[in-house]
Short mmCIF file of C-alpha atoms in Angstrom, two decimals:
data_model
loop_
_atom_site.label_atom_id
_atom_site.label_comp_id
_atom_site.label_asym_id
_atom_site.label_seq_id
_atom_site.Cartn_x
_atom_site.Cartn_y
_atom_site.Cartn_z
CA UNK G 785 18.08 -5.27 7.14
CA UNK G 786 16.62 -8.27 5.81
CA UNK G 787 16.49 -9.51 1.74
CA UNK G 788 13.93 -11.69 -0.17
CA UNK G 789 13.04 -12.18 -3.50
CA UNK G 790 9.31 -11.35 -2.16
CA UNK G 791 8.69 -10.34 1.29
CA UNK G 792 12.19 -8.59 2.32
CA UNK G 793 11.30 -8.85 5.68
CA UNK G 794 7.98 -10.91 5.82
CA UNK G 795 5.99 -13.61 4.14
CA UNK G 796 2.98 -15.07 4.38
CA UNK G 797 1.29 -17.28 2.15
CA UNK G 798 -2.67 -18.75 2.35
CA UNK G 799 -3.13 -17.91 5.88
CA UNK G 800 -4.77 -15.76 8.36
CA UNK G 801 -2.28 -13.63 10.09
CA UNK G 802 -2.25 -11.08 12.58
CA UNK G 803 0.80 -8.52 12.18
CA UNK G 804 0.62 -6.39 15.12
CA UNK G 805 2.54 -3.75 16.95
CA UNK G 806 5.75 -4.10 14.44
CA UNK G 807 8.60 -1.94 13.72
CA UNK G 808 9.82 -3.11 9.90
CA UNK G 809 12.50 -0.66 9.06
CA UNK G 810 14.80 -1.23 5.96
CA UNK G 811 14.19 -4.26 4.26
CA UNK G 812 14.59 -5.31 0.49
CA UNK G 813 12.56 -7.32 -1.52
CA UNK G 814 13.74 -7.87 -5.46
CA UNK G 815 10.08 -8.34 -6.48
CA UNK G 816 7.27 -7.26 -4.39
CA UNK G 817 6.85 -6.27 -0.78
CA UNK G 818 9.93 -4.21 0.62
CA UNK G 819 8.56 -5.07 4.43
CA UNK G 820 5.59 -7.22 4.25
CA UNK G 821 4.31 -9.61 1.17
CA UNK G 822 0.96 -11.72 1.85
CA UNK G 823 -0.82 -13.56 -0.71
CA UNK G 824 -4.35 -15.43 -0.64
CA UNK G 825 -4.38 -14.46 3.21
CA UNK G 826 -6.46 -12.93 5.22
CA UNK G 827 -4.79 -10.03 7.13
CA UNK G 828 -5.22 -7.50 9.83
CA UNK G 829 -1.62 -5.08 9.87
CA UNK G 830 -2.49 -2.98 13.06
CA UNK G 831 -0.46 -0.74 15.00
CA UNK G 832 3.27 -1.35 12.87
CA UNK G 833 5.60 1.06 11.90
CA UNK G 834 6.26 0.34 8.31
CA UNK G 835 9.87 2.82 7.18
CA UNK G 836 12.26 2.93 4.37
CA UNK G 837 11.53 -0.74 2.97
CA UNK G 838 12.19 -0.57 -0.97
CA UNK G 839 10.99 -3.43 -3.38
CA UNK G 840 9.95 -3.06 -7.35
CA UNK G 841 6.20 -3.39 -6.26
CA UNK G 842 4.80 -2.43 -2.84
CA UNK G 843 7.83 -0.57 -1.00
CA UNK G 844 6.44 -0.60 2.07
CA UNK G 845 3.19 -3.55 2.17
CA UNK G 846 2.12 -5.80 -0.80
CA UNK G 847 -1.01 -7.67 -0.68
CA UNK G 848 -1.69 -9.76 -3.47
CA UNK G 849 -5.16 -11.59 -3.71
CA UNK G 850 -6.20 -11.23 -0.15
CA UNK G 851 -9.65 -12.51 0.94
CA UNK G 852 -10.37 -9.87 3.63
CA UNK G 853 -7.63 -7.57 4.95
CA UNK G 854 -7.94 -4.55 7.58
CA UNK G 855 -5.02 -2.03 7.44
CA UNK G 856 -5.65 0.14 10.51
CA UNK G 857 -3.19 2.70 12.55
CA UNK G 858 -0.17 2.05 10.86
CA UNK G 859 2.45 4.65 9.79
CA UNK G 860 3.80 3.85 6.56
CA UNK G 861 6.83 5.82 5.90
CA UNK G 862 9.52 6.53 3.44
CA UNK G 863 9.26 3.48 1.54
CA UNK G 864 10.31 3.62 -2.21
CA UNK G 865 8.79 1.40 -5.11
CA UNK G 866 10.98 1.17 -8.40
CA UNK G 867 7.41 0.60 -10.04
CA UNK G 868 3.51 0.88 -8.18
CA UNK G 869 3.06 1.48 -4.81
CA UNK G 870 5.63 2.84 -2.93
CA UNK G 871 4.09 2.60 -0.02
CA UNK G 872 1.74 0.17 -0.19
CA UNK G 873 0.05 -1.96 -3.33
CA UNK G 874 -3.42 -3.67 -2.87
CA UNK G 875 -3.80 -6.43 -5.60
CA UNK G 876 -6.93 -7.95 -5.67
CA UNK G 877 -8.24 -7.66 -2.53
CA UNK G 878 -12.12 -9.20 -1.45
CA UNK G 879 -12.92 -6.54 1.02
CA UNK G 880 -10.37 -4.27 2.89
CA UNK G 881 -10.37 -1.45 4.97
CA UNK G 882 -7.85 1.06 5.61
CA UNK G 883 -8.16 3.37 7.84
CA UNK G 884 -6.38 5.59 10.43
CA UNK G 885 -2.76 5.06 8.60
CA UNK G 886 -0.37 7.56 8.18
CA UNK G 887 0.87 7.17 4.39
CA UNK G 888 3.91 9.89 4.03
CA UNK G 889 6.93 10.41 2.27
CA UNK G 890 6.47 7.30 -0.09
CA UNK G 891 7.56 7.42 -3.42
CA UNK G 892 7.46 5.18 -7.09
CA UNK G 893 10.78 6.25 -9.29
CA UNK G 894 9.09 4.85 -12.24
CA UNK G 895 5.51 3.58 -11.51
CA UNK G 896 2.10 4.99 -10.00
CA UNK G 897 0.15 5.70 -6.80
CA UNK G 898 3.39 6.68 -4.39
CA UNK G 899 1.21 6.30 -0.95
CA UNK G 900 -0.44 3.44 -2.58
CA UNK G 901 -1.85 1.52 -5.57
CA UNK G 902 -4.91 0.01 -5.02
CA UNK G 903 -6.29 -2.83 -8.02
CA UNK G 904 -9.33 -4.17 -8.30
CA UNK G 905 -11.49 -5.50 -5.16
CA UNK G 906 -13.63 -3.54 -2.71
CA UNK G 907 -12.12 -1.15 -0.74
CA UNK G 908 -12.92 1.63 1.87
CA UNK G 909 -10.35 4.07 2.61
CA UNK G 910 -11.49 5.94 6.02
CA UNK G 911 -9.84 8.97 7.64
CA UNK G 912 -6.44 8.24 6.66
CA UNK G 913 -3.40 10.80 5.80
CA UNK G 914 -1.90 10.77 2.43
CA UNK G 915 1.05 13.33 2.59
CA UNK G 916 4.45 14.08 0.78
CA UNK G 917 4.31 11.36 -1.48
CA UNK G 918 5.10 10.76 -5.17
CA UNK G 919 5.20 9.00 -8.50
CA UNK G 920 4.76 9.30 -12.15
CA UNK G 921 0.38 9.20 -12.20
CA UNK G 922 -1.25 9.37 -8.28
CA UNK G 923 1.02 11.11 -6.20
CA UNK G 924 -0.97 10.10 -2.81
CA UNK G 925 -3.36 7.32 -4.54
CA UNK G 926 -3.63 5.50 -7.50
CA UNK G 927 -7.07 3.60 -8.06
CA UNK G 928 -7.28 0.74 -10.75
CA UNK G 929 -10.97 -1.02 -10.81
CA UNK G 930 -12.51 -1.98 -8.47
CA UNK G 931 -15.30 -0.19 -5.65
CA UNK G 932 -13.42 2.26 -4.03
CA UNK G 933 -15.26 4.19 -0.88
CA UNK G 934 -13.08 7.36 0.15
CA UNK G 935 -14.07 8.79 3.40
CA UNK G 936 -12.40 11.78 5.38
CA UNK G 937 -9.15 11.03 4.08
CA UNK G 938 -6.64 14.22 4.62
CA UNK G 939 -4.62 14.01 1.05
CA UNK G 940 -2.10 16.83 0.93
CA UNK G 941 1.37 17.94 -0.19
CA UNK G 942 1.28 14.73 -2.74
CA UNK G 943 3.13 15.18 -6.25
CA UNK G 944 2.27 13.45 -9.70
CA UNK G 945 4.71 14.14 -12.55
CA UNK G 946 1.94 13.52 -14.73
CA UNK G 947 -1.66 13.37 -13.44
CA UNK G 948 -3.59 13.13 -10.46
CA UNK G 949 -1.19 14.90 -7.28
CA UNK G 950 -3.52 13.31 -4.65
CA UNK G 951 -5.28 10.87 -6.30
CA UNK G 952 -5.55 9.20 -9.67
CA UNK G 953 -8.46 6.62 -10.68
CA UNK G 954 -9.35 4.48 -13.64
CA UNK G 955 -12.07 2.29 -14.36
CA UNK G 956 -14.41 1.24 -11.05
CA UNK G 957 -16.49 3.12 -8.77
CA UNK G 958 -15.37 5.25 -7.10
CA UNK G 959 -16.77 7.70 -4.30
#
């Protein structure tokens, strides 16, 4: 139960940072990042248990211009985003993977990509679960730019009010 203008209830800021084996329930952020906000860092979020975080960008996680950032077996959960990314929003990232998280129950009440929102940078998402999420445009995922590698993902049971239920790209490559 923690409150930040960014980073309700952590912050990093040009470093390298290990955030490991967390539980980050129920935090606030006014701006961006509901649980965790990193900028020009280099991050590996591993093993944390990411739940019901809210923020106006990036419920659960925002990222904003990391250099290299690995996202790997975290469950991301219940987090709500007044704009993009309830979940989780990926701004500008070098080269990230994600993979093995469990994205579910996420939601954007008026914004895109309710699992997450992914712009720009070069990204692979492998075998991850998108499920029960929502927003207005990418109920599951919402892709803007970038190179975007999507690999035995499970995306299911996502919901769009406009376009794209389980995933919803613009502009990049993506495959």
């Amino acid at each position: 139960y923690n409150f930040a203008y960014r980073g309700g209830g952590f912050f990093s800021n040009n470093s390298t940072i290990n955030i490991e084996d967390n539980i980050i329930p129920y935090n606030t952020s006014q701006s961006d990042g509901g649980g965790i906000y990193t900028e020009f860092s280099n991050v590996i979020l591993k093993d944390n248990h990411i739940s019901h975080n809210t923020a106006a960008k990036g419920g659960g996680v925002f990222l904003d211009f990391s250099g290299t950032a690995t996202i790997s077996n975290n469950t991301i959960l219940g987090n709500t985003a007044a704009y993009d990314g309830g979940g989780a929003y990926i701004n500008f990232g070098a080269n990230n993977l994600i993979q093995n998280n469990r994205f579910n129950s996420n939601s954007c009440t008026d914004g895109d990509g309710g699992g997450i929102y992914q712009r720009n940078g070069t990204n692979t998402y492998l075998q991850n679960e998108f499920e029960n999420n929502s927003s207005r445009f990418g109920g599951g995922m919402y892709f803007d730019g970038g190179t975007n590698n999507i690999i035995q993902n499970n995306i299911h049971h996502n919901t769009s009010n406009f376009r794209g239920g389980g995933l919803f790209a613009e502009f990049g490559t993506n495959q």
